Coordinates of C-alpha atoms in Angstrom, one line a residue:
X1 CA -107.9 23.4 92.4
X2 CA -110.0 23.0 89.3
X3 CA -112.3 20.8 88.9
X4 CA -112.6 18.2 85.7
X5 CA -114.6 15.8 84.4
X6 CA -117.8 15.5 82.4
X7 CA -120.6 17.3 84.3
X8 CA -123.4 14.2 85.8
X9 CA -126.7 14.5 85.2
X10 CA -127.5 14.9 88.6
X11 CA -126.4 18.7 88.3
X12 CA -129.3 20.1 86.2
X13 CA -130.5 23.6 85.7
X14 CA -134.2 23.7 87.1
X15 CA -137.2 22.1 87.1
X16 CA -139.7 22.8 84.2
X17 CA -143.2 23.0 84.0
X18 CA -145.4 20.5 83.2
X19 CA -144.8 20.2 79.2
X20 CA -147.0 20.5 76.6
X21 CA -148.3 18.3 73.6
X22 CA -146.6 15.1 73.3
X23 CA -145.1 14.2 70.2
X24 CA -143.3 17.0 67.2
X25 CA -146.1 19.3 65.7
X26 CA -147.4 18.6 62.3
X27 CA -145.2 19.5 59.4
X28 CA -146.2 22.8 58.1
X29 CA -148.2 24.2 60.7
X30 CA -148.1 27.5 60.7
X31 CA -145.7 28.9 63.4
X32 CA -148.1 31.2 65.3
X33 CA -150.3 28.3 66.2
X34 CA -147.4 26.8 68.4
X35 CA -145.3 27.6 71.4
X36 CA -141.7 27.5 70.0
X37 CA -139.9 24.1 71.0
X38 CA -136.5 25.8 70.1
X39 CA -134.2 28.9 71.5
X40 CA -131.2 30.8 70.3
X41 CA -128.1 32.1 71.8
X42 CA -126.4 35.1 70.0
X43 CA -122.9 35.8 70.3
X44 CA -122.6 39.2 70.1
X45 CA -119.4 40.9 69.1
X46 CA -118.7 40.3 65.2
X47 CA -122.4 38.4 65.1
X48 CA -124.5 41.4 65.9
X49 CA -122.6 44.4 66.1
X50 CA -118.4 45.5 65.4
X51 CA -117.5 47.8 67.9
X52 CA -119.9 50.6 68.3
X53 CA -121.0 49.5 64.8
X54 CA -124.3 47.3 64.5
X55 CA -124.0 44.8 61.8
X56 CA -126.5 45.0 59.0
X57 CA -128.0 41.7 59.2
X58 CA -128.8 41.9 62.5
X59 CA -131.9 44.2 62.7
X60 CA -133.1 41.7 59.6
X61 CA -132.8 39.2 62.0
X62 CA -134.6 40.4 64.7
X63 CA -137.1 41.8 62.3
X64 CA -137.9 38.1 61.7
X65 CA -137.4 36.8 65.4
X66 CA -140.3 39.4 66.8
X67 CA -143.8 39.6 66.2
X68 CA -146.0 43.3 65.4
X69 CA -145.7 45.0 68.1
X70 CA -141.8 44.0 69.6
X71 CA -141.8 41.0 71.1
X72 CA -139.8 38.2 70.7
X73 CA -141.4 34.8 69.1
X74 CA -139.4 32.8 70.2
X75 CA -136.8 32.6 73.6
X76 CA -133.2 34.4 72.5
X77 CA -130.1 34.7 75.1
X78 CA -127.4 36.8 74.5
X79 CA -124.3 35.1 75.0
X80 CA -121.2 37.6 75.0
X81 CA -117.8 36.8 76.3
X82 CA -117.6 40.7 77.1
X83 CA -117.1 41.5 80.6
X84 CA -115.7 44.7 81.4
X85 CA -119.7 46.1 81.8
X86 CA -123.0 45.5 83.5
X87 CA -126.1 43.7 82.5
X88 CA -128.3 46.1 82.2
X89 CA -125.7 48.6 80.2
X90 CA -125.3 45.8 77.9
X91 CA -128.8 45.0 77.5
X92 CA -129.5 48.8 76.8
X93 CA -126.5 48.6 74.1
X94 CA -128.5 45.6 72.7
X95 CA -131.6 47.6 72.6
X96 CA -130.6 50.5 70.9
X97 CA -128.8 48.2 68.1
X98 CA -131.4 45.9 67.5
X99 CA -134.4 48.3 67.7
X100 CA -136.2 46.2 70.7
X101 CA -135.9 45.9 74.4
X102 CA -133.7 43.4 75.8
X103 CA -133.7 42.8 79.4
X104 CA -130.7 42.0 81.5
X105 CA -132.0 38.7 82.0
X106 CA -131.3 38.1 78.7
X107 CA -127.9 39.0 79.0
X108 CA -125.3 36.9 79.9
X109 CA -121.8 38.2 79.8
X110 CA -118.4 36.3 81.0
X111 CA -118.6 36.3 84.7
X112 CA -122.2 36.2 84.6
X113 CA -122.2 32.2 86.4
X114 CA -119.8 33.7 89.2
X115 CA -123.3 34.3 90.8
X116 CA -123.4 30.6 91.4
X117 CA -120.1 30.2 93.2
X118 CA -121.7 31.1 96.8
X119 CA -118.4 29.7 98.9
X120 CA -116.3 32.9 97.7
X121 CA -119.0 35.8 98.1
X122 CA -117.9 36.1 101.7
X123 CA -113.5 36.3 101.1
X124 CA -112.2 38.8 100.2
X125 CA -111.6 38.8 96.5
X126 CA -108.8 40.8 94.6
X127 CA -111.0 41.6 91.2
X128 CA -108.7 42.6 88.1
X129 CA -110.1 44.6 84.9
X130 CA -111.6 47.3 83.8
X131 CA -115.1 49.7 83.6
X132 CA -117.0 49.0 86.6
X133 CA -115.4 45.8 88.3
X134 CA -116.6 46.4 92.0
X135 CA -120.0 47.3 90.7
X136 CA -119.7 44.1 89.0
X137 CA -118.7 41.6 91.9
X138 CA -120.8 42.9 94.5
X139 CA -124.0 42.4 92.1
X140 CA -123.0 38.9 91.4
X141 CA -122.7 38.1 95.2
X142 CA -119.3 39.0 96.4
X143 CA -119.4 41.2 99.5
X144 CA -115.6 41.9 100.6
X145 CA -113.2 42.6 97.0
X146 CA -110.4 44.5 96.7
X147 CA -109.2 46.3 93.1
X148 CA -106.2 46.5 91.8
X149 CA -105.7 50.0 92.3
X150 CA -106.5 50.1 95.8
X151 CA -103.8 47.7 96.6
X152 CA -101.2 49.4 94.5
X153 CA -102.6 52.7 96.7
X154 CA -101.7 51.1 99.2
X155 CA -98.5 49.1 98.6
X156 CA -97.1 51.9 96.2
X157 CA -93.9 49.9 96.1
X158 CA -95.1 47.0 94.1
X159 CA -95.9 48.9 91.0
X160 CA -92.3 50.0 89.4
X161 CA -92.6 49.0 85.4
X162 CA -93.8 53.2 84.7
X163 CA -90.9 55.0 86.5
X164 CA -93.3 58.1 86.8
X165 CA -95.3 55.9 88.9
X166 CA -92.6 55.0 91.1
X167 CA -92.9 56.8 94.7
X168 CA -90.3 59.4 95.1
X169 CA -89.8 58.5 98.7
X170 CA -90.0 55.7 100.6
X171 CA -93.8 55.1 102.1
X172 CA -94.6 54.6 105.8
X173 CA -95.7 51.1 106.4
X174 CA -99.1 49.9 105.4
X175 CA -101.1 48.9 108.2
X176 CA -105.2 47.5 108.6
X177 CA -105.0 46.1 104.8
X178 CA -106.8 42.4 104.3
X179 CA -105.4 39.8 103.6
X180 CA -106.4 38.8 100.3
X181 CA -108.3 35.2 99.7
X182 CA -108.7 34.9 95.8
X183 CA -108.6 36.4 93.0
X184 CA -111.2 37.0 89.7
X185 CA -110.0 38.0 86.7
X186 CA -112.9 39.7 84.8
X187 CA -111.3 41.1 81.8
X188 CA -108.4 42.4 80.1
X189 CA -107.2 45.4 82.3
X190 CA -105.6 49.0 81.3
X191 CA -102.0 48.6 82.3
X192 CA -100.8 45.1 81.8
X193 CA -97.9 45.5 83.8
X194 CA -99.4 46.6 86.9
X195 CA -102.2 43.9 87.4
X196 CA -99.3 41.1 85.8
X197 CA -97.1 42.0 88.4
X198 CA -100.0 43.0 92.0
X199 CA -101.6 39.9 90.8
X200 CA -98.5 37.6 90.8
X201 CA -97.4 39.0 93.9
X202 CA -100.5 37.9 96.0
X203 CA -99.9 34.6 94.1
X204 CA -96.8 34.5 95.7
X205 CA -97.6 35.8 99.0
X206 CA -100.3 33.8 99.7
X207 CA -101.9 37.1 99.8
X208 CA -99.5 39.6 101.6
X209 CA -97.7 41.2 99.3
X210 CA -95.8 43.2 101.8
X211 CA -94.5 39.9 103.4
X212 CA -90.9 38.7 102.6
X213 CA -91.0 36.2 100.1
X214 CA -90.2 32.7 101.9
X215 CA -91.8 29.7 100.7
X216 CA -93.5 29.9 97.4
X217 CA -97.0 28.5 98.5
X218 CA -98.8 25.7 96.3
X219 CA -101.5 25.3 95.5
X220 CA -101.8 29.0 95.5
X221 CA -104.8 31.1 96.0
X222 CA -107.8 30.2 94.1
X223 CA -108.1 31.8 90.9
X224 CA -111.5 32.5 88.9
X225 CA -111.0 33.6 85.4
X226 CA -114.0 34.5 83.3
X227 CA -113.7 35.3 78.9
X228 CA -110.6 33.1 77.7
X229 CA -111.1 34.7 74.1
X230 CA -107.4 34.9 72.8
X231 CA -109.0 37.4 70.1
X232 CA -111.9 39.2 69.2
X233 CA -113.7 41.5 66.7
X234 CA -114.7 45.4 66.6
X235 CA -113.7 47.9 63.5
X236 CA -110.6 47.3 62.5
X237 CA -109.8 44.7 59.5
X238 CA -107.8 42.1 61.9
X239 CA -108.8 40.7 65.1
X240 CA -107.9 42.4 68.6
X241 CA -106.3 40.3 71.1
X242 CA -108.3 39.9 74.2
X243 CA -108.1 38.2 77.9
X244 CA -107.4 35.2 76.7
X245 CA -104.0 36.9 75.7
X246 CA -103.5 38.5 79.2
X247 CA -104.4 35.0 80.5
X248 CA -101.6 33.8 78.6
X249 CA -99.1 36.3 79.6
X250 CA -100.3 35.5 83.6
X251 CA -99.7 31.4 83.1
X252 CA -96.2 32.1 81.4
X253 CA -94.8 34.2 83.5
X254 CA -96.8 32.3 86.8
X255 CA -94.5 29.1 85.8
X256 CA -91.0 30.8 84.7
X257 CA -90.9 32.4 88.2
X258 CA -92.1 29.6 90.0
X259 CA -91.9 26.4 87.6
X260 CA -95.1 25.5 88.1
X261 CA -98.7 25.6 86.4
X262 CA -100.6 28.2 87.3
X263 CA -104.3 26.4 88.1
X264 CA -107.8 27.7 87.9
X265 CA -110.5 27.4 90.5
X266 CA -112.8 28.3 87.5
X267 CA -112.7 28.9 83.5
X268 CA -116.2 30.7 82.7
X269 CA -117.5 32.0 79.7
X270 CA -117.1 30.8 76.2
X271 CA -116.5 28.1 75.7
X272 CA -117.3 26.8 79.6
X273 CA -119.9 23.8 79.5
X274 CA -120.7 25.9 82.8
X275 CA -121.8 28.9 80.9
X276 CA -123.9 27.1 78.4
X277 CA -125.7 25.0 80.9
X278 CA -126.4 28.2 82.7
X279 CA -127.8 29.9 79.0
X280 CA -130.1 26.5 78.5
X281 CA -131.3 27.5 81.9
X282 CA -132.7 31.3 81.5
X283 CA -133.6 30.4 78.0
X284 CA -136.2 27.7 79.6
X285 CA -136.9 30.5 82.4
X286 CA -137.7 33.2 79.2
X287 CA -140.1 30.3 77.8
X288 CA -142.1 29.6 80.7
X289 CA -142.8 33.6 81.5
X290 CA -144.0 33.8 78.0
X291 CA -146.5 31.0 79.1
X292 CA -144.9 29.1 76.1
X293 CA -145.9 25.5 77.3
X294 CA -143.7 23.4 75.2
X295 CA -140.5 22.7 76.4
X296 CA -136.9 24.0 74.8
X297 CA -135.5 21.0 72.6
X298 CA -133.0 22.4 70.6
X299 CA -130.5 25.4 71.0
X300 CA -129.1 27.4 68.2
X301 CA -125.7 28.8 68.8
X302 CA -125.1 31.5 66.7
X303 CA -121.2 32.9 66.7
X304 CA -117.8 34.0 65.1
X305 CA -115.4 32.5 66.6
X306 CA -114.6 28.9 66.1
X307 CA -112.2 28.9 69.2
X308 CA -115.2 30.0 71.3
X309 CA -118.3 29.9 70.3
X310 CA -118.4 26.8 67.9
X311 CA -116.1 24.7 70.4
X312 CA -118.4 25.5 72.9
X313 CA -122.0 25.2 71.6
X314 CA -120.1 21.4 70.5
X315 CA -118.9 20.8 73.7
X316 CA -122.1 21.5 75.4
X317 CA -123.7 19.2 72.3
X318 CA -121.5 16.7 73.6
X319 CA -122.5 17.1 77.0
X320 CA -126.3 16.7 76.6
X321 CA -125.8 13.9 74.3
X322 CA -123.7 12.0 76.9
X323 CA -126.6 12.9 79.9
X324 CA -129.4 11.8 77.8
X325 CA -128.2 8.6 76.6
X326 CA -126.8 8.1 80.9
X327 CA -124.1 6.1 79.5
X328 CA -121.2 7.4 78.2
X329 CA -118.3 6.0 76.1
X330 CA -115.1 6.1 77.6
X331 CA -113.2 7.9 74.6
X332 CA -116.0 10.8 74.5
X333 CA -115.7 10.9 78.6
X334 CA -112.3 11.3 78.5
X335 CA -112.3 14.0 75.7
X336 CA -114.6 16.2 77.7
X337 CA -112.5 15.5 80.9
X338 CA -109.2 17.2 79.3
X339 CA -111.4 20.0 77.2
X340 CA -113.3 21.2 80.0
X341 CA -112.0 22.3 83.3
X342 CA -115.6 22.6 85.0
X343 CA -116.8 23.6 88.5
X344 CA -119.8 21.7 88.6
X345 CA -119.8 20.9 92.5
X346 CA -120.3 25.0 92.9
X347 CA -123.1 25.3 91.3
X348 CA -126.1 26.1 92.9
X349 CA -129.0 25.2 90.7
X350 CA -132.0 23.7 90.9
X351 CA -132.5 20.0 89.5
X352 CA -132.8 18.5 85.7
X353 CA -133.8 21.9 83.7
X354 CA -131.7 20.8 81.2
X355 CA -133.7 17.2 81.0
X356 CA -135.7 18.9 78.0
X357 CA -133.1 20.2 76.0
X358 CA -131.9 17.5 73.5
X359 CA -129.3 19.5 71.0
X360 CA -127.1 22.6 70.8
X361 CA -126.4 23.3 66.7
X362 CA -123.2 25.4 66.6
X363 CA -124.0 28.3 63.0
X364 CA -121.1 30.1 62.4
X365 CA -121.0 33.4 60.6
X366 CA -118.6 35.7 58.4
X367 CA -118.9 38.8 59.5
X368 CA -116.6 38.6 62.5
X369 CA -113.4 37.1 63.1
X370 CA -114.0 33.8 61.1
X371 CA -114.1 35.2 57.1
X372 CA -114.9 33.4 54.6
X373 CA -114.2 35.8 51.3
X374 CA -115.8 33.5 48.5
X375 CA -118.8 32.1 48.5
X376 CA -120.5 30.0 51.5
X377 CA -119.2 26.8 51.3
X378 CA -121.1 23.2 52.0
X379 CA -118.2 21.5 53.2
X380 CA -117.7 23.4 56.7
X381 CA -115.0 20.8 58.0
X382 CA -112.5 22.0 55.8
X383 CA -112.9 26.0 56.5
X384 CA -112.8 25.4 60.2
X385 CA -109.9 23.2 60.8
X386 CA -106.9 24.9 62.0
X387 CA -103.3 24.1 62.2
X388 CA -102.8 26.7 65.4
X389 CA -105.2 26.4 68.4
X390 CA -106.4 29.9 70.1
X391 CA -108.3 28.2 72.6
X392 CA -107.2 28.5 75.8
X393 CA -104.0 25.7 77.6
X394 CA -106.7 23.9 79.5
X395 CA -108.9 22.8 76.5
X396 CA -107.4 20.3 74.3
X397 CA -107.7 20.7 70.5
X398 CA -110.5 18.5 68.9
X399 CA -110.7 19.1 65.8
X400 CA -114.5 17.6 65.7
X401 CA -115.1 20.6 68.6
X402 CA -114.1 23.6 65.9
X403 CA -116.2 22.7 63.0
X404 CA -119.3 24.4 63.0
X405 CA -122.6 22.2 62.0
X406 CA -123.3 25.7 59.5
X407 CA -121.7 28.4 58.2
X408 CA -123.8 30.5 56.6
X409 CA -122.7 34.9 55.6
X410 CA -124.2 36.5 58.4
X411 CA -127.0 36.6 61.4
X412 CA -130.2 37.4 59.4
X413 CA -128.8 33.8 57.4
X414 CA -128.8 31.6 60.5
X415 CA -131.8 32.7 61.3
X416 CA -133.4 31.9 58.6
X417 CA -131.6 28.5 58.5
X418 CA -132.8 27.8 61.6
X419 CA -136.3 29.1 61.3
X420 CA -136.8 26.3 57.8
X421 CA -135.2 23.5 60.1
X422 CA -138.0 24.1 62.4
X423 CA -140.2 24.7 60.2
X424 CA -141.2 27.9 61.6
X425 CA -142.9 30.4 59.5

């Protein structure tokens, strides 16, 4: 079942280092006299690059961000609802765009937190997507998954949308094949139609989808999804639909068949309070490997989406405001309790990382799927409402959670903007 509720305090990322000089530094100091006290986290498609395209502004940007010979000034995460790829492809991606080395560990993609949910590594997962998906779960943990191909391979009769696909006679009996535990959705697959209909049938089947269909079981098999992006950015002028789409088809045609809701054991990535917590937590790990002694107040979230990355960077606002002040009032509690599905009793992480970092400011840019075609306006409220919600069924619309604290034209912008509110030089 999914789990809701505003995450407690008690659940925090890791344990700093002993912090250093009390108190803000001196106004205009200059910046290379002071460890950073702030981080940011860069969305990346439609912030950084469109496609295979990089995005002007962003070498600018990082221009700024590192010093002489390379490295960075200050800790960066990249924070990409892309999933369909590993780590370390995506960090060499990065690299090559931005014209510096970014590690993996800088790298967090969708189903990156999956790593964290130790009491499935051992069932045996059926893992729906595309690009290297079994590559993908066994590195996050999982040691038993099975694709989708494989268990069209080997129930060929379940697959009969593409009638070239259909077997021309009838298959022996399958015999040996697991019996499927769970499922994790990573990405938008290939063929719709095949993983819409393997995936409902293990659903239904409680996962045997060779076995006559009796009782419909509920609650059904736990299901992870990870990315719940309804759209997304590359070359072309409008946005492309994404997983968040394909999560939509899954839920509709989940509850015509059955009449019932289709429930997630987990909702990760954008714009997951789980995902952020987990950024805040190798952004603080980045910091202390520099030897940066101060610790991480304040988190720039720098994105394109307003269904995504705004609401999210808000929601995890709203989240440290509520742990820091320990009490919390019971309108905001139960706002976060119907926004965020969360899965905080899986996590396993060590205690109050997150103690240090105070705010998450939400910049949101034009250059991706939010455009704003005159000039940059001051009153962000009204360029960010909207009267249709993309953001996913089990996140409720807040208008408060969609309006970015900046918009400014593009990445080499919020930069700056956030390099004058910190008075960094």
């Amino acid at each position: 079942m999914v789990l809701r509720g505003c995450l407690r305090a008690r659940l925090g990322l890791g344990l700093l280092r002993a912090a250093g000089p009390r108190g803000p530094p001196a106004r205009g100091r200059c910046a290379g006299d002071r460890p950073p006290a702030f981080g940011f986290l860069f969305d990346v498609d439609g912030v950084l690059v469109r496609g295979s395209q990089v995005v002007p502004a962003a070498r600018r940007a990082f221009q700024k961000l590192a010093d002489s010979s390379g490295r960075l000034r200050v800790p960066v995460v990249f924070l990409t609802n892309a999933g369909n790829c590993l780590r370390s492809a995506r960090a060499q991606e990065l690299s090559h765009a931005l014209g510096l080395q970014v590690s993996p560990e800088q790298v967090i993609l969708s189903h990156s937190p999956l790593r964290l949910f130790s009491q499935f590594h051992h069932k045996c997962m059926l893992v729906a997507g595309q690009g290297p998906v079994e590559e993908n779960a066994q590195d996050l943990g999982f040691k038993h998954v099975v694709t989708i191909e494989a268990l069209r391979k080997a129930y060929p009769l379940l697959d009969m949308v593409d009638q070239s696909r259909r077997p021309k006679e009838l298959p022996p009996p399958t015999t040996g094949f697991p019996t499927i535990e769970g499922v994790i959705l990573f990405g938008e697959p290939v063929r719709w139609e095949t993983s819409l209909q393997l995936i409902t049938d293990v659903l239904l089947s409680n996962g045997n989808p060779d076995s006559e269909l009796q009782d419909i079981p509920y609650p059904h098999l736990p299901v992870l999804a990870c990315n719940m992006d309804l759209l997304w950015m590359a070359e072309a002028k409008m946005p492309r639909i994404g997983h968040g789409t394909f999560l939509l088809c899954l839920e509709n045609i989940y509850k015509k068949v059955t009449g019932r809701e289709l429930k997630y054991e987990a909702l990760i990535g954008k714009p997951s309070t789980v995902t952020y917590r987990y950024a805040a937590y190798l952004i603080q790990e980045q910091a202390e490997k520099q030897g940066w002694k101060a610790p991480i107040r304040r988190l720039y979230a720098v994105g394109d989406n307003p269904m995504s990355d705004v609401y999210g960077a808000n929601l995890y606002n709203n989240y440290l405001k509520s742990s820091h002040q320990n009490q919390v009032q019971a309108g905001v509690k139960r706002r976060l309790q119907t926004a965020s599905p969360q899965t905080e009793d899986h996590l396993k992480l060590r205690k109050d990382c997150n103690n240090s970092v105070e705010s998450c400011e939400s910049i949101l840019v034009c250059t991706g799927v939010y455009r704003h075609n005159a000039d940059v306006p001051s009153k962000t409220k009204e360029c960010t409402m909207e009267s249709v919600f993309h953001g996913h069924r089990d996140f409720c619309f807040d208008p408060s959670l969609v309006e970015a604290s900046h918009i400014v034209q593009d990445v080499n912008d919020a930069v700056q903007l956030a390099f004058k509110k910190e008075n960094w030089s």
